[in-house]
Coordinates of C-alpha atoms in Angstrom, one line a residue:
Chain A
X1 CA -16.7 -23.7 -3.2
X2 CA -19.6 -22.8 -0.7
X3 CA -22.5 -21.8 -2.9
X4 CA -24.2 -20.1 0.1
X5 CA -22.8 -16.9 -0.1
X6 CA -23.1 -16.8 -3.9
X7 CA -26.9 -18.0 -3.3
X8 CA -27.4 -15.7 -0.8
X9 CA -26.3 -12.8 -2.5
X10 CA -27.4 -13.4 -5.8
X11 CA -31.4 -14.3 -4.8
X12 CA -30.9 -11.1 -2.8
X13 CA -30.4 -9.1 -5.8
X14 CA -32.8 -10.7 -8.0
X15 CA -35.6 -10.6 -5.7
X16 CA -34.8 -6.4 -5.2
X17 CA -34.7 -6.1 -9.0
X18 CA -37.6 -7.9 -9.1
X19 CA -39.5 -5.9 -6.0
X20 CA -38.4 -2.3 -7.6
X21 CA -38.9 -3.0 -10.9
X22 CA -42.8 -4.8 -10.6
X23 CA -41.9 -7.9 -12.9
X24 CA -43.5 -11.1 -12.1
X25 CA -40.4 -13.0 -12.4
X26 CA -37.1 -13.9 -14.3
X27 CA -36.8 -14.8 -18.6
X28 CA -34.1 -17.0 -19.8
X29 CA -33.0 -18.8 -22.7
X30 CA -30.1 -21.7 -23.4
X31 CA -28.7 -24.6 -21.5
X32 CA -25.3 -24.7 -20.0
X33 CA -24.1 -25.3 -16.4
X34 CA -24.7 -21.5 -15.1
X35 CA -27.9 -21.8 -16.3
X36 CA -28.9 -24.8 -14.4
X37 CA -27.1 -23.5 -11.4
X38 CA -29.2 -20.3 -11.7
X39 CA -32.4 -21.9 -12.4
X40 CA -32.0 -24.2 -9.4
X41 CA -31.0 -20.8 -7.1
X42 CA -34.4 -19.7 -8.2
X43 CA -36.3 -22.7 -7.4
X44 CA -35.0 -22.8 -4.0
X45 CA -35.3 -18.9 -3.3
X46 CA -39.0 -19.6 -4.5
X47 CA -38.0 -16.8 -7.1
X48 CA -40.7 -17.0 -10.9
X49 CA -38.2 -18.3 -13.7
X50 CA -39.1 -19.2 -16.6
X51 CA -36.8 -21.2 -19.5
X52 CA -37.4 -20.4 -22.9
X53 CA -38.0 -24.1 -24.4
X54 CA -35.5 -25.5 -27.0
X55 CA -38.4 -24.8 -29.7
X56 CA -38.7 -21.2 -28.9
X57 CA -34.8 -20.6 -30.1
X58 CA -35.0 -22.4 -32.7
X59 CA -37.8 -20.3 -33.7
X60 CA -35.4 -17.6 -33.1
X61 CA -32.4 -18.9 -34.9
X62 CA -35.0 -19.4 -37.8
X63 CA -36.3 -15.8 -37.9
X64 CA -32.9 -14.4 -37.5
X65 CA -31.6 -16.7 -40.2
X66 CA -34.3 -15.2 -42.6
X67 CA -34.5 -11.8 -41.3
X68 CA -30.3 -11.4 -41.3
X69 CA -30.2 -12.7 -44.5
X70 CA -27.2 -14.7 -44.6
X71 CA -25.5 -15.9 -47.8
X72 CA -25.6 -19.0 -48.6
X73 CA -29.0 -20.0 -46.5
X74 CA -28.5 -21.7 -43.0
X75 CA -26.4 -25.0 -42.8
X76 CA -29.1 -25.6 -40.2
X77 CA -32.4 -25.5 -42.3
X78 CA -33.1 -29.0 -41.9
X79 CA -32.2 -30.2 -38.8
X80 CA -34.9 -26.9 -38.1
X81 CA -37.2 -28.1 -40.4
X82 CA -37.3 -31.5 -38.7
X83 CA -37.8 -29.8 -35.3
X84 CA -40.8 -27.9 -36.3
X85 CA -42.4 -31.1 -38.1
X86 CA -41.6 -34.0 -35.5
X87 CA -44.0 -36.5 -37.9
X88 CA -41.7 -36.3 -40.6
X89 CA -39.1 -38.0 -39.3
X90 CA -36.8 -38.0 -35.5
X91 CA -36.8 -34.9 -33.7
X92 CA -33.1 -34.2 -33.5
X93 CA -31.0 -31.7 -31.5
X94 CA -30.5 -28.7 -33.0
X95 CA -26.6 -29.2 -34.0
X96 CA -24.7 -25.7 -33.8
X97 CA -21.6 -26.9 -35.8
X98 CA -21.1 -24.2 -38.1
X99 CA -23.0 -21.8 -36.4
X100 CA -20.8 -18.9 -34.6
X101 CA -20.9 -18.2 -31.0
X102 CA -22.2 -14.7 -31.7
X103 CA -25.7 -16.4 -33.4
X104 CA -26.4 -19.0 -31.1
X105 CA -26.3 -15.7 -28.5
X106 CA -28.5 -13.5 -30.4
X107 CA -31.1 -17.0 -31.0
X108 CA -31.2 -17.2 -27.1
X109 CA -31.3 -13.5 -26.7
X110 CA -34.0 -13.3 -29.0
X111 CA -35.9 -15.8 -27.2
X112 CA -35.3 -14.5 -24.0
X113 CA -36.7 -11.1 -25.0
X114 CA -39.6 -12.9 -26.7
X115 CA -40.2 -14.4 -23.0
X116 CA -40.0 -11.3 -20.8
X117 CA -42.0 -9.8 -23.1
X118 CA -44.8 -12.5 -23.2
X119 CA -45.1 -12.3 -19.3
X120 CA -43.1 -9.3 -18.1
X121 CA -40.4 -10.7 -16.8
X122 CA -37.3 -9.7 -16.8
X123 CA -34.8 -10.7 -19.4
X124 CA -31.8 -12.3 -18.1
X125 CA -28.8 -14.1 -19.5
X126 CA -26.8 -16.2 -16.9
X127 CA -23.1 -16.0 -18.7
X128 CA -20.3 -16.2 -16.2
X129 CA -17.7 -13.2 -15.4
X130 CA -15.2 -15.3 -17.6
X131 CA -16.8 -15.3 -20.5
X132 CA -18.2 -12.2 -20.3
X133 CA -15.1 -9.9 -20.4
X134 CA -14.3 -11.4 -23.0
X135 CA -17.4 -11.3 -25.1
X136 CA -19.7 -8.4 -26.7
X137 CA -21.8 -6.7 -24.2
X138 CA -25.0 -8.6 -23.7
X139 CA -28.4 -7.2 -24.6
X140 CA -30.3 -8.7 -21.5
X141 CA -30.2 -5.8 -18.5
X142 CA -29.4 -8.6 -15.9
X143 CA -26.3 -11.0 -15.3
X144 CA -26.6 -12.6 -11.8
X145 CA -23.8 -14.9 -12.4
X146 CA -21.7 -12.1 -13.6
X147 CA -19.3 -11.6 -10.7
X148 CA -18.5 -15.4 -10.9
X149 CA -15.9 -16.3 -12.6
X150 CA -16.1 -19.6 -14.8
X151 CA -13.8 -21.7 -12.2
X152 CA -15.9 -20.7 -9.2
X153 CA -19.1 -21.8 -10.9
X154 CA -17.0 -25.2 -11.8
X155 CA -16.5 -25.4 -7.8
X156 CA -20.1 -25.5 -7.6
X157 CA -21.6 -27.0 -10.9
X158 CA -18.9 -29.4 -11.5
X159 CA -19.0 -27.9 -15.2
X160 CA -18.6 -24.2 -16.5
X161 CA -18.8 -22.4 -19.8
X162 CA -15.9 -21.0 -21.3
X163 CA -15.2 -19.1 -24.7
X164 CA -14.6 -21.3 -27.1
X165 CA -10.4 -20.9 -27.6
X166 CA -10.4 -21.6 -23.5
X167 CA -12.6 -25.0 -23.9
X168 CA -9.3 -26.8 -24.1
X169 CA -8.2 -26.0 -21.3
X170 CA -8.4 -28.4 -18.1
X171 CA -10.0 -27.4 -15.2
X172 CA -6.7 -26.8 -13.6
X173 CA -6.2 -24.0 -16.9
X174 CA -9.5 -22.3 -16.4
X175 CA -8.4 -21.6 -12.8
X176 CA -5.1 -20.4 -14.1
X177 CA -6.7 -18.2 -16.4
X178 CA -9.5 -16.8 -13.8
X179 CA -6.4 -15.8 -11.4
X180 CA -4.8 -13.9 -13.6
X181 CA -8.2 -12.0 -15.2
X182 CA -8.4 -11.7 -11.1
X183 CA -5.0 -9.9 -10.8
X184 CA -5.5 -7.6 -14.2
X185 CA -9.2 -7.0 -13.9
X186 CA -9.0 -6.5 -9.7
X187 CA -5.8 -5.8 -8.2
X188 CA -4.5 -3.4 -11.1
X189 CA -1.8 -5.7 -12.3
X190 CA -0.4 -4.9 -16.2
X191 CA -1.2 -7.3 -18.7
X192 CA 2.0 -8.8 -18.6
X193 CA 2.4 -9.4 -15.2
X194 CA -1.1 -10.6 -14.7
X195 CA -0.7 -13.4 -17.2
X196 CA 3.0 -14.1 -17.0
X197 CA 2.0 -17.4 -16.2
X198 CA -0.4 -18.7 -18.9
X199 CA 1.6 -19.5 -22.5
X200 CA 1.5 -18.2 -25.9
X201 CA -0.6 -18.5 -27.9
X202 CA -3.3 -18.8 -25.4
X203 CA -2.4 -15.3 -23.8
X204 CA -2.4 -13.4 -27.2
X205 CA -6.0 -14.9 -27.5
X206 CA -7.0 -13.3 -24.1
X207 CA -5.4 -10.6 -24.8
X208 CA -7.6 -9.8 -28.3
X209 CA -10.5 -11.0 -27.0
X210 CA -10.1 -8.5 -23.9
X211 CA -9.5 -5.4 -26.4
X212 CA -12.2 -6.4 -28.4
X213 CA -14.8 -6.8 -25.6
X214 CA -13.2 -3.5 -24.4
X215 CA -14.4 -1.8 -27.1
X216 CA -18.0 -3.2 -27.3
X217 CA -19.1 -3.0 -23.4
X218 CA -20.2 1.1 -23.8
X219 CA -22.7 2.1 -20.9
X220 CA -25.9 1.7 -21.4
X221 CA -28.3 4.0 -22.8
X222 CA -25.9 5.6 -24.2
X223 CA -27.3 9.1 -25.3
X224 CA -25.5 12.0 -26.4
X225 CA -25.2 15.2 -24.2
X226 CA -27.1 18.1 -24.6
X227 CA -30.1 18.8 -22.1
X228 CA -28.6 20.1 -18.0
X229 CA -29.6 16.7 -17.0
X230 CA -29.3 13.1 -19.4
X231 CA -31.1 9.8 -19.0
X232 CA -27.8 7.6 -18.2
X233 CA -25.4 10.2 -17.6
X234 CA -26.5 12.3 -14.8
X235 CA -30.4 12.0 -14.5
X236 CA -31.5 9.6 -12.4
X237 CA -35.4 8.8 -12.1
Chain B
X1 CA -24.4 8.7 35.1
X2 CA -26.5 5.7 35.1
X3 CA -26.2 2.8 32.5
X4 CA -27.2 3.4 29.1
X5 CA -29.6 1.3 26.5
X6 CA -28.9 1.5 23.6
X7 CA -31.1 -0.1 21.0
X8 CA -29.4 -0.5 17.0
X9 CA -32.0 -1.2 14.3
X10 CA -29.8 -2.5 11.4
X11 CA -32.5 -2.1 9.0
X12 CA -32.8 -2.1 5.0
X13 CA -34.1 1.3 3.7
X14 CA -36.1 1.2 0.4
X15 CA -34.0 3.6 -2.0
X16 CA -36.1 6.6 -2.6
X17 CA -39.1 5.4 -0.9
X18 CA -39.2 8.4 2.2
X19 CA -42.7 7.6 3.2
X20 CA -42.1 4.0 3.6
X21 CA -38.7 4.8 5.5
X22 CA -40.2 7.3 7.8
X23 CA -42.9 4.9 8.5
X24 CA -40.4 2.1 9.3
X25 CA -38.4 4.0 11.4
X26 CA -41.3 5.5 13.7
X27 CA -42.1 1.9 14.1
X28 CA -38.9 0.8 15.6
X29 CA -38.6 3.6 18.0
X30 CA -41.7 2.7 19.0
X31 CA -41.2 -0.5 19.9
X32 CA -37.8 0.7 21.8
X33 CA -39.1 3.6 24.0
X34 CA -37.8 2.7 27.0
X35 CA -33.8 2.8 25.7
X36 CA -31.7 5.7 26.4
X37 CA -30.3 6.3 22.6
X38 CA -31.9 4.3 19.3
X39 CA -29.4 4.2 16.0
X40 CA -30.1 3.7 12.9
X41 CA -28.1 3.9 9.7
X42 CA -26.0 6.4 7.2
X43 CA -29.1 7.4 4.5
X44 CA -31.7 5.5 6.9
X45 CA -34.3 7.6 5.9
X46 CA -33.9 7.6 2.1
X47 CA -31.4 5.1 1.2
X48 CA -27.8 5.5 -0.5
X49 CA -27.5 5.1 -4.1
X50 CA -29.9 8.4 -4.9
X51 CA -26.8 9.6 -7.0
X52 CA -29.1 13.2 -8.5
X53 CA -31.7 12.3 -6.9
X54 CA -30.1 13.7 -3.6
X55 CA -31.2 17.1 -5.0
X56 CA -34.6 16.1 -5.2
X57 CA -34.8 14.5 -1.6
X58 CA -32.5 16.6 0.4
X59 CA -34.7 18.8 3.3
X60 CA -33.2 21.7 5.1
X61 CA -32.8 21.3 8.8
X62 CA -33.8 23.4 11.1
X63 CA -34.0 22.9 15.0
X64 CA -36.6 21.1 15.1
X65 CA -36.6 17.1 14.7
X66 CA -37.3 16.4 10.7
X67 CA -38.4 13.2 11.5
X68 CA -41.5 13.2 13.6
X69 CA -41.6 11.3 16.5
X70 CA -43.7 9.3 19.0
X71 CA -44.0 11.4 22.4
X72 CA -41.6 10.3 24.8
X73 CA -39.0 8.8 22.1
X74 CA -35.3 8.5 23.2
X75 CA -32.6 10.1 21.9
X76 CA -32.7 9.2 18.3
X77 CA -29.7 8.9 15.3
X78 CA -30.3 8.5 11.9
X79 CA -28.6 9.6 8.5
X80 CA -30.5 11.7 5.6
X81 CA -29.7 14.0 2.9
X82 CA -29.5 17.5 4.3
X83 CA -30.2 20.6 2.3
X84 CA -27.7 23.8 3.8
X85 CA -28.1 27.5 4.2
X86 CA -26.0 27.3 1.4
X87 CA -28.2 25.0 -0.7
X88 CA -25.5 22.4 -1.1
X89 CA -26.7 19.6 -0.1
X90 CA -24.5 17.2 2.4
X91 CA -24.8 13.5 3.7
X92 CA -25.6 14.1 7.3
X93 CA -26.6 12.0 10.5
X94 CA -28.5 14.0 13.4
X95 CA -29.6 13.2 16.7
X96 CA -33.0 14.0 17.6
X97 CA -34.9 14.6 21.3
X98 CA -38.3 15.7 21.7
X99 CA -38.8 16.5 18.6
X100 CA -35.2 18.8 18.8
X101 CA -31.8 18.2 17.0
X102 CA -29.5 17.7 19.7
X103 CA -26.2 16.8 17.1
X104 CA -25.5 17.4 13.7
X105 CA -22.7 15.9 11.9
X106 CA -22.3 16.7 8.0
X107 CA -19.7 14.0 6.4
X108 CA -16.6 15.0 5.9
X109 CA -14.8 12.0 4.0
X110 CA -17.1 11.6 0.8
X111 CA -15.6 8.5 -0.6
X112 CA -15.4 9.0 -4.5
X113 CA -13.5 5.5 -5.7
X114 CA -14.9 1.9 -6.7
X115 CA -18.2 2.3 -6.7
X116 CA -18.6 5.1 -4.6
X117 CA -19.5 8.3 -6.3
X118 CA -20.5 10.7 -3.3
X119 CA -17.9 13.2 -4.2
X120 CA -20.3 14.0 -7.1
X121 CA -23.3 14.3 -4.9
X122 CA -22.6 15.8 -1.9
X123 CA -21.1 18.1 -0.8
X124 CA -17.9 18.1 2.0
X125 CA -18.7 18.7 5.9
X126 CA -15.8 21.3 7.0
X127 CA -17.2 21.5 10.5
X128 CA -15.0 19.2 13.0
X129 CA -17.2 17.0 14.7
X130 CA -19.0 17.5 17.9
X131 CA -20.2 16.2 21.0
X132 CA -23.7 15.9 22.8
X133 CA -24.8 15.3 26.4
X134 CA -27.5 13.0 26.5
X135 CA -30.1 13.6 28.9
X136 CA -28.4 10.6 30.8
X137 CA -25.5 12.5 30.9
X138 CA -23.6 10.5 28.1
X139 CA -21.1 12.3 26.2
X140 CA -22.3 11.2 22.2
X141 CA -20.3 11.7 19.1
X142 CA -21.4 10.5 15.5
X143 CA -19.3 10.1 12.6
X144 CA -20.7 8.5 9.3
X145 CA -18.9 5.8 7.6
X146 CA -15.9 6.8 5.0
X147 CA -15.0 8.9 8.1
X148 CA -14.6 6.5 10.7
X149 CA -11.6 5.6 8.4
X150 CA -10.0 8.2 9.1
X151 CA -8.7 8.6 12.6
X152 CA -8.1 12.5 12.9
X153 CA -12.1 12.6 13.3
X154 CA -12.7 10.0 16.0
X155 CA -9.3 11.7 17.6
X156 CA -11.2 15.0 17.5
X157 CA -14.2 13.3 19.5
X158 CA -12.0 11.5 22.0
X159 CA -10.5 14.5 22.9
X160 CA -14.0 16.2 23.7
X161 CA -14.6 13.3 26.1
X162 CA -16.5 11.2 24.0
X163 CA -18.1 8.0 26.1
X164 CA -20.1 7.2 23.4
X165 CA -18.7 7.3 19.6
X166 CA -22.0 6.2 16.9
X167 CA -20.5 5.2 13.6
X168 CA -23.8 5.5 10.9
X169 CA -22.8 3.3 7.9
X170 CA -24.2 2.2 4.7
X171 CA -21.3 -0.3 4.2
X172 CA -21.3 -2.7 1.1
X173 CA -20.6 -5.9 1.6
X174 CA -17.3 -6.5 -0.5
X175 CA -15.0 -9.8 -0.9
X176 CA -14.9 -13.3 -0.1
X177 CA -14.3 -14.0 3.3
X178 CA -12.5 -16.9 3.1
X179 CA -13.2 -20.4 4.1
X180 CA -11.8 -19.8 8.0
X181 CA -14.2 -17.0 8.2
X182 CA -16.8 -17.3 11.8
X183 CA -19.7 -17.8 10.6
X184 CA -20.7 -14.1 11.8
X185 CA -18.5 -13.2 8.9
X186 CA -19.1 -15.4 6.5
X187 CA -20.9 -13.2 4.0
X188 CA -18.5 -10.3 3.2
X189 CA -14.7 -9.9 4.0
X190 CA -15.2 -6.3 4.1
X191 CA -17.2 -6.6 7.5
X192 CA -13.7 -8.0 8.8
X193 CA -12.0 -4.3 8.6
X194 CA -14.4 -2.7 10.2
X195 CA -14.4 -4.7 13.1
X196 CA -11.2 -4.6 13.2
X197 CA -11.5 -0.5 13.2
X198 CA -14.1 -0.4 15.9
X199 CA -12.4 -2.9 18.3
X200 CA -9.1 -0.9 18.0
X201 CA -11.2 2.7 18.0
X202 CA -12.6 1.7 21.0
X203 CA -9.4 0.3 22.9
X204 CA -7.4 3.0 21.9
X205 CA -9.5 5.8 23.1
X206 CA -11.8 4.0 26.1
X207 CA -15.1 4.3 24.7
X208 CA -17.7 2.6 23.6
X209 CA -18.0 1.9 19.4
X210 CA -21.7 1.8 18.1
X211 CA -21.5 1.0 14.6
X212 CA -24.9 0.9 13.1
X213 CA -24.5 -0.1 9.1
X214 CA -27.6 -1.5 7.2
X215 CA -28.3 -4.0 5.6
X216 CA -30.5 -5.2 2.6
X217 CA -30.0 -4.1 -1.5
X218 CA -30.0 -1.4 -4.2
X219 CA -29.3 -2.9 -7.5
X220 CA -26.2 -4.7 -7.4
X221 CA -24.9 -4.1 -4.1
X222 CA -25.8 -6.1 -0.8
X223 CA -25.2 -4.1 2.3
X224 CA -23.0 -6.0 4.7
X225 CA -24.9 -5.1 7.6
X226 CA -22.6 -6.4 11.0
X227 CA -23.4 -3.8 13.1
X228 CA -21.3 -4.7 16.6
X229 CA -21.0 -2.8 20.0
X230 CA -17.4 -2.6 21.4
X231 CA -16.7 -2.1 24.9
X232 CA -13.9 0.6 26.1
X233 CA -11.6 -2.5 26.3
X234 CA -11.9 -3.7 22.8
X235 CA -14.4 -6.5 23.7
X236 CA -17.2 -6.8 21.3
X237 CA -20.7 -7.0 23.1
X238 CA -22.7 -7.2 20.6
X239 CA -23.0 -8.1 16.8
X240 CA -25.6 -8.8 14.3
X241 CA -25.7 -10.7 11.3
X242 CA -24.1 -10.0 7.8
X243 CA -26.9 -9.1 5.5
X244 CA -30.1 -8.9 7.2
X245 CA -32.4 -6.8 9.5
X246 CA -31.4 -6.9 13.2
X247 CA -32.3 -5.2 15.9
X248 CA -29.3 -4.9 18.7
X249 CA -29.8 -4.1 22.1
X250 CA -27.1 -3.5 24.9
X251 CA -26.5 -1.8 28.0
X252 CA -23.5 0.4 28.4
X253 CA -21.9 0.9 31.6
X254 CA -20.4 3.7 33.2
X255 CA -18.1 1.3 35.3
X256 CA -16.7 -0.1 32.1
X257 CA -15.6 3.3 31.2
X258 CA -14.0 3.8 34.4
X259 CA -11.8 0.3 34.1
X260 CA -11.0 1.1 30.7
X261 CA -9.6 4.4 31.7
X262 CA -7.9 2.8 35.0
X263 CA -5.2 2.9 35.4
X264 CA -4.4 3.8 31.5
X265 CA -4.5 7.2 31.1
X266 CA -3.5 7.4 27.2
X267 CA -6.3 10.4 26.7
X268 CA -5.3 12.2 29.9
X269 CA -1.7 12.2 28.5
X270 CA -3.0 13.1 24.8
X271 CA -1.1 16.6 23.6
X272 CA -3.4 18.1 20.8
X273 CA -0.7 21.2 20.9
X274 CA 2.1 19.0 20.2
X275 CA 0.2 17.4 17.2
X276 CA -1.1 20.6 16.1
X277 CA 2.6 22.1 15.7
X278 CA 3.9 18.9 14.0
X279 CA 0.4 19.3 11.5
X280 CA 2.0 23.1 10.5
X281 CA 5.0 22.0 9.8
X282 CA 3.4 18.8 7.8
X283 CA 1.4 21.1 5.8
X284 CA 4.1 23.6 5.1
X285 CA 6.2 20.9 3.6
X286 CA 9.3 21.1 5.9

């Protein structure tokens, strides 16, 4: 796949948000193929990005680890506690084995808002369209890879993310997959029809992680009714 | 009639920003005072996604020009929010001269799908479209995007002896275009269809097709830009590029309308009482 168009497009958009809005530049946090593509896209638009560091979300994962509370402490205390004190031993990768999708997004949220807060930028998250109808509603305001889906950035990164039930998939699958989200999501087909192709159990799984996204994407601010004239409603600045 | 010049500025309004939009716009007619007609775009002077803003920004119009304008401008077309007698306020286009409103056009097709939401905003033109005689002598028209798509309007100006039809647009750019896609149109698949419409407008009728859209962003959406002059036989004369500010000049010739219109005489032969008496017995259901 060209990546002009999605270049041009994309740097388009960021650099209006960036004009009408007055920030300096774009936050982000993470690794992963969309990531790299974006940061790259930025480089070459001559666009400010700045990359949380790997340190700075494992700071977050360590304050939400100890502000959440979990039971049982963090399988991950160590391998943090080595990070943080590289003279007591190797510096290892922060290993996310047991750690669910959902925290390893709010750690890289968390550091991403830390970011764009530190230098007022603006927070970002770079998750492709795939993954993100089929995942809880971000917190960061801006998804420039969002109208991609996860085989089109494979066309272009060589690599994609996927939700972890899809990660078995071949690259042959994803594309499957991505046609069919493309006929239910675009072109009005029913469930059924749309995914009449891709097997069970692998369509049940879309199909609950659809409804469940379904119900967690609510627009944003959401605030209830009563004034003529309401801040994300009907009241534009 | 003598040839007419016609300039396009294909530019990229800031949304809400009138000052700045006024300002651009003065600039450009400047720089083309000697053309006979300057376009600009649908919104040109305040941008399109004001959503309730549009009751904040709309002006009421009155004769006079609401733009002002260097002495000696050409005839000039440009889209803004217009506040009525009626204090609705509609999505309109006008065509200035000498500081006077020579046309008026108030949308008629507000497209309220997708993304569009100007059925919430504005409100509906129910005046049929007109034509103007430019001081050249050229017939003018103006319709404003949604209703260019649908052909009772440009049917209504062809049969007022339109030469001239100006299309003001604030298109977004939608689709892929496909690998095959000229490089003209590589950006947006949705520039394809209106081509499309404009060559065949144009053919169809024996005039010229100005469609001026815009170009540039507002939050998510690019604007497709593509504006393209068609010639009475289809031809396209001229086209700018997807996405970006352009400026378009081209002369139109009142020979050209002649050859179109020789020896096909498809608006000569036109029977608007014949399709009015099939519309009544449309609309009464028989």
């Amino acid at each position: 796949m060209d990546p002009v168009r999605p270049f041009r497009i994309v740097t388009g958009v960021t650099r209006e948000l960036l004009r009408s809005t007055g920030k300096r530049g774009i936050a982000l946090a993470g690794e992963g193929p969309e990531t790299r593509l974006f940061v790259e896209w930025m480089s070459q638009a001559g666009l400010p990005c700045i990359l949380a560091s790997a340190e700075e979300v494992l700071k977050a994962r360590a304050f939400l680890s100890r502000v959440c509370l979990e039971e049982g402490g963090t399988p991950e205390a160590g391998t943090l506690t080595q990070a943080k004190h590289p003279e007591r031993g190797t510096v290892s990768e922060p290993r996310w084995i047991e750690e669910s999708e959902e925290d390893r997004r709010w750690a890289t949220t968390l550091a991403t808002l830390a970011v764009a807060a530190r230098g007022d930028l603006v927070p970002t998250l770079c998750a492709n369209k795939t993954m993100l109808v089929m995942i809880p509603a971000p917190i960061e305001p801006f998804l420039p890879l969002g109208d991609l889906y996860a085989s089109e950035i494979h066309r272009m990164a060589g690599e994609c993310s996927v939700p972890a039930f899809l990660q078995e998939q071949v690259e042959e699958g994803v594309r499957e997959v991505d046609r069919s989200l493309r006929n239910y999501l675009e072109y009005g087909m029913a469930f059924g029809e749309a995914f009449h192709q891709i097997p069970s159990p692998l369509k049940d799984d879309i199909r609950r992680s659809l409804q469940r996204s379904r119900q967690r994407w609510q627009p944003r601010p959401l605030i209830p009714k009563l004034s003529a004239a309401t801040l994300g409603a009907d009241l534009d600045l | 009639m003598n040839d007419l010049r016609v300039v396009i500025h294909q530019t990229a309004p800031l949304l809400g920003e009138v000052e700045a939009n006024e300002r651009a716009l003065r600039e450009r007619v400047e720089d083309s005072l000697g053309a006979g007609l300057v376009a600009f775009s649908e919104l040109a002077l305040t941008g399109y996604s004001l959503r309730s803003r549009v009751q904040r920004m709309a002006s009421p119009l009155s004769s006079s020009s609401p733009l002002s304008l260097p002495t000696g401008s050409p005839p000039v077309a440009y889209g803004l929010p217009e506040r009525g007698l009626d204090q609705l306020v509609y999505n309109s286009a006008v065509l200035v001269h000498e500081n006077r409103v020579l046309l008026k056009h108030r949308k008629v097709y507000l497209p309220t799908y997708g993304l569009f939401d100007e059925g919430r905003y504005f409100a509906r033109g129910d005046e049929p479209p007109e034509v103007a005689v430019l001081p050249s002598g050229w017939r003018v028209g103006m319709l404003l995007c949604e209703d260019f798509w649908h052909p009772g309007l440009i049917y209504l100006l062809a049969m007022q002896r339109a030469d001239l039809v100006l299309v003001l647009a604030a298109a977004p750019g939608r689709g892929d275009p496909g690998e095959d896609s000229p490089p003209s149109q590589a950006l947006f698949r949705s520039t394809r269809a209106w081509t499309l419409l404009a060559r065949s407008a144009a053919l169809q009728y024996g005039l010229y097709l100005v469609l001026v859209n815009r170009a540039g962003v507002e939050e998510a959406i690019s604007f497709a830009g593509g504006s393209i002059v068609v010639a009475p036989d289809g031809d396209v004369l001229a086209e700018a590029p997807q996405g970006e500010e352009a400026s378009l000049e081209v002369a139109l010739s009142e020979r050209a309308l002649r050859r179109a219109r020789t020896p096909y005489s498809h608006m000569r032969d036109e029977d608007p009482a014949f399709l009015r008496r099939a519309l009544d017995t449309l609309s009464r259901g028989e």
